[in-house]
Tab-separated table of C-alpha atoms in Angstrom:
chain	number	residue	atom	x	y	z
A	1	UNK	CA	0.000	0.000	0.000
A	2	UNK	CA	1.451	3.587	-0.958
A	3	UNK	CA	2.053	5.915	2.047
A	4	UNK	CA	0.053	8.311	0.606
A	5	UNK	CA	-3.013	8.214	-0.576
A	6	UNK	CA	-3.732	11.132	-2.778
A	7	UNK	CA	-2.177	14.969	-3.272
A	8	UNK	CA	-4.007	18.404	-3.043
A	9	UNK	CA	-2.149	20.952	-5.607
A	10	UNK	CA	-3.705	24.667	-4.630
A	11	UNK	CA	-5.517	25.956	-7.340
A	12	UNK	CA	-6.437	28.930	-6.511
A	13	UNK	CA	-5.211	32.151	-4.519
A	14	UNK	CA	-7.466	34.831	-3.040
A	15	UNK	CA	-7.321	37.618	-0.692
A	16	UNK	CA	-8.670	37.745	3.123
A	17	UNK	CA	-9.028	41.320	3.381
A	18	UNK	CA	-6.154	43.556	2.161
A	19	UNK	CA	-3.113	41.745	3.547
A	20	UNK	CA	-3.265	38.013	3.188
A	21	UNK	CA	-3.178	36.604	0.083
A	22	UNK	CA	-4.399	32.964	0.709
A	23	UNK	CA	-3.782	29.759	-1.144
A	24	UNK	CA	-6.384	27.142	0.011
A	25	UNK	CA	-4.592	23.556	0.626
A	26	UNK	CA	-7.030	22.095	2.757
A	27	UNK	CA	-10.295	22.936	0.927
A	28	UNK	CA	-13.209	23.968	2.134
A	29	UNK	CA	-15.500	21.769	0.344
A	30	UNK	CA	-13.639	18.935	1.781
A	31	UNK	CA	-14.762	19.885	5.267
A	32	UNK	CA	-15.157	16.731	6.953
A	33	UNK	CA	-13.839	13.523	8.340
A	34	UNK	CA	-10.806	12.518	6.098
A	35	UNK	CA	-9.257	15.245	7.665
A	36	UNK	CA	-10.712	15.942	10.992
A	37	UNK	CA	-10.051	17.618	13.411
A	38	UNK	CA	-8.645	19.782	11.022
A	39	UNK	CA	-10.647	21.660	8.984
A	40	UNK	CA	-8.760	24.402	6.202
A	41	UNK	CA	-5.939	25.732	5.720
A	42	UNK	CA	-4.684	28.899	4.285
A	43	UNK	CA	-1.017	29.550	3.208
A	44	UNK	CA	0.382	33.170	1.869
A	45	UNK	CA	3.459	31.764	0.689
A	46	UNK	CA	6.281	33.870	0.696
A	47	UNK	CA	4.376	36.977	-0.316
A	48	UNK	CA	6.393	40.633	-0.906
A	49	UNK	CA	4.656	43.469	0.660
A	50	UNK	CA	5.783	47.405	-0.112
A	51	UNK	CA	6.108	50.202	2.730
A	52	UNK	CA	3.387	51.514	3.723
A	53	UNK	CA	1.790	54.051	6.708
A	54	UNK	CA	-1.864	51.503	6.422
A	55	UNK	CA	-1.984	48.433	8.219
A	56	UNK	CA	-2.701	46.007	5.642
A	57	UNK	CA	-5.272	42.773	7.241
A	58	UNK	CA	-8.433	42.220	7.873
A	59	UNK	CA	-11.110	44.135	10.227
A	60	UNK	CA	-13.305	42.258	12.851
A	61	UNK	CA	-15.379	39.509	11.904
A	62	UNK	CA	-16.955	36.517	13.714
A	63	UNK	CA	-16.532	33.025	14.710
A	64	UNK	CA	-18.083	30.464	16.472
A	65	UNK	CA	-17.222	26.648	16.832
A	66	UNK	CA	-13.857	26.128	15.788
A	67	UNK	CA	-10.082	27.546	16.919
A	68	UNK	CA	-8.136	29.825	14.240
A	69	UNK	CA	-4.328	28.955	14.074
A	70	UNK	CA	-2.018	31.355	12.754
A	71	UNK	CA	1.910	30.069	12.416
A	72	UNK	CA	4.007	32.828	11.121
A	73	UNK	CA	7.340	32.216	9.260
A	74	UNK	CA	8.518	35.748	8.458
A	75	UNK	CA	6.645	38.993	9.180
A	76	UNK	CA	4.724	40.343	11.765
A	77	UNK	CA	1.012	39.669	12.485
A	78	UNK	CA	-1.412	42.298	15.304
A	79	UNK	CA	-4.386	40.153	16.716
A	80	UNK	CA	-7.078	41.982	18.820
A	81	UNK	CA	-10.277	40.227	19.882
A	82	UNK	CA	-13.661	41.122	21.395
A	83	UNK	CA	-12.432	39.436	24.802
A	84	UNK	CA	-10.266	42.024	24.825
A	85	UNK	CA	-7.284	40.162	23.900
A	86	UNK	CA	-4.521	41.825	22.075
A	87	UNK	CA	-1.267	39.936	20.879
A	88	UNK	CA	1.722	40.399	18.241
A	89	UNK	CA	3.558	37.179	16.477
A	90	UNK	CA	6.700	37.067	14.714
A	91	UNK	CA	8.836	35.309	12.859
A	92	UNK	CA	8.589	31.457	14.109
A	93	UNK	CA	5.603	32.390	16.417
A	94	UNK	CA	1.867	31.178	17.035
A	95	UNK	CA	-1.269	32.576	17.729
A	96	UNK	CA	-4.164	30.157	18.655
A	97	UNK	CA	-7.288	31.430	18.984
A	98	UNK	CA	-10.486	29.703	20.082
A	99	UNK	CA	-13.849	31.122	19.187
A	100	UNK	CA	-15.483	28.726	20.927
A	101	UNK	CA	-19.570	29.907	21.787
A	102	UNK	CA	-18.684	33.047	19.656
A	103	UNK	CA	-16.223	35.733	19.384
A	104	UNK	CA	-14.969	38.799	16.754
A	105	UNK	CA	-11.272	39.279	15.802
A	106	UNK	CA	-9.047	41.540	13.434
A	107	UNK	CA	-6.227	40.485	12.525
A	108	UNK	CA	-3.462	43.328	10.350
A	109	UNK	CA	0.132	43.931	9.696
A	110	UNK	CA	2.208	45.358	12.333
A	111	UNK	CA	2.918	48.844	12.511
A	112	UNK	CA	6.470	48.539	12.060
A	113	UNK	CA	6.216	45.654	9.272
A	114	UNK	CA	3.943	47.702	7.314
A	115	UNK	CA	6.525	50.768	7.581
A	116	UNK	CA	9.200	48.542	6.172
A	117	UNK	CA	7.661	46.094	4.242
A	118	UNK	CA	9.019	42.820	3.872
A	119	UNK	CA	8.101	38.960	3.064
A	120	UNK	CA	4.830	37.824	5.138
A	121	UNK	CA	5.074	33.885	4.888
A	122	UNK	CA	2.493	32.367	7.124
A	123	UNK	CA	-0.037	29.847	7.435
A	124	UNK	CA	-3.469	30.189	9.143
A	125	UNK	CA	-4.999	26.577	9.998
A	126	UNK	CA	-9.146	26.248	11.466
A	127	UNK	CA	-9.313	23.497	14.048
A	128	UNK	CA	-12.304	21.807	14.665
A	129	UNK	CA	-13.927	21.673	18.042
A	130	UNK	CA	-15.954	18.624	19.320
A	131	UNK	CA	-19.784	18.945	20.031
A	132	UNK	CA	-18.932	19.312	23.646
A	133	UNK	CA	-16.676	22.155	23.442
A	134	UNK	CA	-18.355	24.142	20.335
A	135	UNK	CA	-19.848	26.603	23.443
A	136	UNK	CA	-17.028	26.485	25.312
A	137	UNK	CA	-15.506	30.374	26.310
A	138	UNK	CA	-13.583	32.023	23.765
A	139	UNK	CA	-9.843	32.148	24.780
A	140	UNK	CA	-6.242	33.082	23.438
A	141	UNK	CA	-2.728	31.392	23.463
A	142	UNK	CA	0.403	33.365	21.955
A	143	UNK	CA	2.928	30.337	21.313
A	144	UNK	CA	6.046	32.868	21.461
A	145	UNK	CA	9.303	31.244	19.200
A	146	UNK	CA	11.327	30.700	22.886
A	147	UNK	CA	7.925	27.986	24.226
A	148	UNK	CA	7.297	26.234	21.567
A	149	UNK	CA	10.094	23.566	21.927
A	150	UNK	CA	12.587	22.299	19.139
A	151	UNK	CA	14.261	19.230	18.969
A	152	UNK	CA	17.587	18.650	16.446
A	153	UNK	CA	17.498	15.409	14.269
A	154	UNK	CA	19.850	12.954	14.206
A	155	UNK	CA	22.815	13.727	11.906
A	156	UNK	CA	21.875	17.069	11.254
A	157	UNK	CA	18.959	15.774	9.324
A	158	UNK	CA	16.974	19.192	10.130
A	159	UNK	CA	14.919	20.322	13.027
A	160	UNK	CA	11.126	19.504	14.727
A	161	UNK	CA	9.400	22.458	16.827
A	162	UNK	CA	6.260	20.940	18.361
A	163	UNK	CA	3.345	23.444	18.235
A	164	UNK	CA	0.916	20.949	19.740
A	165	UNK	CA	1.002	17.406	21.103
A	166	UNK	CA	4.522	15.316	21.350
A	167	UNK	CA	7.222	14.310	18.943
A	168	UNK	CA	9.533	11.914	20.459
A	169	UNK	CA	12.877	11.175	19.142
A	170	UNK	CA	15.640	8.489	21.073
A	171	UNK	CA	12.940	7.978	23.760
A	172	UNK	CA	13.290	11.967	24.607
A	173	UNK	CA	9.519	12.939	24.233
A	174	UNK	CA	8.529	17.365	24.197
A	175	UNK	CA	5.591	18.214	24.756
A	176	UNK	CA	4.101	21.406	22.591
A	177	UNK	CA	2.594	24.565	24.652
A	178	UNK	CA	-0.612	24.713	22.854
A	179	UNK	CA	-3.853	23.487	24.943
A	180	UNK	CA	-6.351	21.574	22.717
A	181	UNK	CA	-9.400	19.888	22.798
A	182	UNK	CA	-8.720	16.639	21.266
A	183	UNK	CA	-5.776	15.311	20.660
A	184	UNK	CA	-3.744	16.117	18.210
A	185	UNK	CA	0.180	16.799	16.914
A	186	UNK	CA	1.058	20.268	14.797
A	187	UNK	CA	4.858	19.863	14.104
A	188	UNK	CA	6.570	22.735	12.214
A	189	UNK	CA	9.770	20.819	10.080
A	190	UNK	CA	12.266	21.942	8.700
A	191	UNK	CA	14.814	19.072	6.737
A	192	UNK	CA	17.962	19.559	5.335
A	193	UNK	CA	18.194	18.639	1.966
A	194	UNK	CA	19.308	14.613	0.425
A	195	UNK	CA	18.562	13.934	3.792
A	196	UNK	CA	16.555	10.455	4.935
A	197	UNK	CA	14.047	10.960	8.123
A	198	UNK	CA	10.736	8.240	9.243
A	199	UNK	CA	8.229	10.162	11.546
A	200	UNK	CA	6.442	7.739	13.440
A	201	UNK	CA	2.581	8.171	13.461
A	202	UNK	CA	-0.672	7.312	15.010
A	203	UNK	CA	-2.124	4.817	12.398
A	204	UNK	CA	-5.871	5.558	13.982
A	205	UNK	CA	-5.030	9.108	13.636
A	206	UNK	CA	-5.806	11.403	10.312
A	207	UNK	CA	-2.523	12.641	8.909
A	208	UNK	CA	-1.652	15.850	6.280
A	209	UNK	CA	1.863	16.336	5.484
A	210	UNK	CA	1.728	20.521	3.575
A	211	UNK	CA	4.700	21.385	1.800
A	212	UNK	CA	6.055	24.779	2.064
A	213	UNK	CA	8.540	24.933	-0.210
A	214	UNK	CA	11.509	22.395	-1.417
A	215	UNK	CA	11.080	19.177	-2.647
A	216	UNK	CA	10.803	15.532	-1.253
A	217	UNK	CA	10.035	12.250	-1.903
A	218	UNK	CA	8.076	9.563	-0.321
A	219	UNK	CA	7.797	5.574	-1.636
A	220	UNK	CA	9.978	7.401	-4.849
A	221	UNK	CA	7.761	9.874	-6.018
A	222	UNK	CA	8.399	13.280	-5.532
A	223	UNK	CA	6.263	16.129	-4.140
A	224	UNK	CA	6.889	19.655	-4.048
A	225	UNK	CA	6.111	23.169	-2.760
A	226	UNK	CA	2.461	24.217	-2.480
A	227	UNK	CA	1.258	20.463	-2.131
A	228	UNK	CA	-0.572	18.731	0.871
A	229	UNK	CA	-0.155	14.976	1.026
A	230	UNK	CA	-3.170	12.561	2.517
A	231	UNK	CA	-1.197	10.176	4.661
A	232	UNK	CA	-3.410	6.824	3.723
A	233	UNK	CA	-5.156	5.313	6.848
A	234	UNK	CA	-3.456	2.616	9.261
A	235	UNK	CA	-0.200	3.917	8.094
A	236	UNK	CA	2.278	3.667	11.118
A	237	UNK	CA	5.656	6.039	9.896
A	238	UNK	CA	6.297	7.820	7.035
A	239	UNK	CA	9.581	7.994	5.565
A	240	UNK	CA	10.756	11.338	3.975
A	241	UNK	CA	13.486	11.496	1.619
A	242	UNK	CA	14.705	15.587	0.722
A	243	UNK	CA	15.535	16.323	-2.560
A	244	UNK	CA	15.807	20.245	-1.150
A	245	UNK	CA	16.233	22.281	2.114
A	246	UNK	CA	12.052	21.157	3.028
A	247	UNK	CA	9.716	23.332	5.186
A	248	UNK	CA	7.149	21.005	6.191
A	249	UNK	CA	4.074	20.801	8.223
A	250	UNK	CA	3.112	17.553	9.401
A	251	UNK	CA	-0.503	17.612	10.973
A	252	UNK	CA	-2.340	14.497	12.710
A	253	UNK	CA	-5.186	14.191	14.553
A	254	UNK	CA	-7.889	11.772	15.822
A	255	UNK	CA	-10.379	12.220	13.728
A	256	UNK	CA	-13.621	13.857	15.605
A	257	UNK	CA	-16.443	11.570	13.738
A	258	UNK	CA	-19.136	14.001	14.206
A	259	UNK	CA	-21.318	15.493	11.710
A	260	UNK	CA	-19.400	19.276	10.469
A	261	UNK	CA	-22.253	21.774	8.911
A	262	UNK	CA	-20.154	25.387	7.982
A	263	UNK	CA	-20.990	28.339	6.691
A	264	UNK	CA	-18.679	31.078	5.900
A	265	UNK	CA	-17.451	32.365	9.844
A	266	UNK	CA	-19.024	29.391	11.333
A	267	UNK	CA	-18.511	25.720	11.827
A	268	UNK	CA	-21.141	23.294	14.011
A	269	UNK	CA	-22.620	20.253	13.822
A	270	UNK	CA	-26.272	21.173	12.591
A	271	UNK	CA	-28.134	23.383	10.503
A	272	UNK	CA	-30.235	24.983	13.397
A	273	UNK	CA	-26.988	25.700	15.074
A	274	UNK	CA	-25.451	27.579	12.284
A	275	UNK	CA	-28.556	29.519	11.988
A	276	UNK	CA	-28.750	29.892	16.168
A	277	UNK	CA	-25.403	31.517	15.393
A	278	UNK	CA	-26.476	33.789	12.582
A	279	UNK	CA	-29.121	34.922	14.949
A	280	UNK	CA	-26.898	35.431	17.994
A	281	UNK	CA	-24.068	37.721	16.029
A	282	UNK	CA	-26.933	39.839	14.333
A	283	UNK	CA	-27.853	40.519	18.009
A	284	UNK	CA	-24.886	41.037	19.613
A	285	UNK	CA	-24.460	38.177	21.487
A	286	UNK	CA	-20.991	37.071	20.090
């Protein structure tokens, strides 16, 4: 049996407000199972913005029943909230928000990144939440790069940092900072490349491997940048061979097997509930 059982290619790139340009590569007409508990993903790739004096993003909008992850690479990212939360990621940082019962967010360009410009690369990932936690209070975690814990391959093969759950490597197990609400490993990897490296998986678990950039090759064929790979089920470890320096993320979760009804800001399990939520945000309630 092939490791992996089929490739998403992004074909398409829009805009999420004025300062992300977003390439979809987990759809979201794929919403569902296969890939639960994760839900979409969003990459800007290595995107060049100009000076300016206007913070380039996106003003508030609403959520309910689902956490927003946003895992910058290079730029700066402001995040203020309707809790009253307020936090700034950089380079190598995380912001994990969940919406939870309901909550409104912007999200913009620093001040000083939008005076100088500069690359944004980031990535902005929606978690799903289980039935039992789709009400729960809205709350935010800033993952800053000195938490979020990094572990150096064998033979200089590359680097792990574990955003959430545990890589272990020569019995040494870290643990990632990020609180979730099923279980679930987000590992940011970087590989050096004609390097040779088997991460050991969960083979009841759901299991995405996005390409950044480089190039790499599993079972002999090769994958490159802009590409997510669907692990096949029951598969155990996945070996990765680097044809390239490789910026990876590996995502793999146990799979929520509830019913997931979405539309646009808003992820539950039922039609009535999506509409309960329209009705809540149009009076304030969020």
């Amino acid at each position: 049996m092939n490791t992996i059982q089929r490739v998403y290619s992004s074909d398409r790139s829009t805009w999420v407000g004025d300062g992300f340009p977003t390439n979809s590569m987990l759809p979201m007409h794929e919403m569902g199972n296969a890939t639960s508990p994760f839900l979409v993903m969003g990459y800007t790739g290595e995107y060049q913005f100009s000076p300016t004096d206007h913070q380039r993003g996106v003003g508030m909008h609403p959520h309910r029943g689902f956490e927003t992850v946003t895992i910058v690479y290079d730029g700066e990212v402001e995040h203020f909230d309707s809790k009253g939360n307020k936090g700034q990621i950089g380079k190598n940082e995380v912001q994990w928000m969940t919406a939870g019962k309901g909550i409104l967010h912007a999200e913009h360009h620093s001040k000083a990144f939008a005076k100088t410009g500069g690359t944004l690369d980031m990535v902005q990932l929606w978690v799903n939440l289980p039935s039992t936690a789709k009400m729960t209070e809205p709350r935010y975690q800033e993952l800053t790069e000195a938490n979020i814990p990094e572990v150096k391959l064998d033979d200089e093969h590359g680097i792990v940092r574990v955003i959430a759950g545990e890589y272990t490597q020569n019995d040494q197990t870290l643990s990632g900072p990020a609180l979730t609400f099923s279980p679930m490993n987000v590992l940011d990897v970087r590989l050096n490349a004609n390097t040779e490296h088997s991460f050991d998986l969960n083979p009841n678990w759901n299991t995405m491997i996005f390409i950044l950039s480089g190039e790499i090759s599993v079972d002999g064929k090769t994958y490159h940048s802009m590409q997510t790979l669907y692990v096949n089920a029951n598969t155990s470890a996945v070996k990765v061979n680097t044809l390239s320096n490789a910026k990876l993320l590996i995502l793999s979760g146990e799979p929520l097997n509830e019913p997931v009804v979405a539309h646009g800001p808003f992820v539950m399990n039922t039609e009535e509930e999506i509409q309960k939520a329209f009705t809540d945000f149009r009076n304030g309630d969020f």
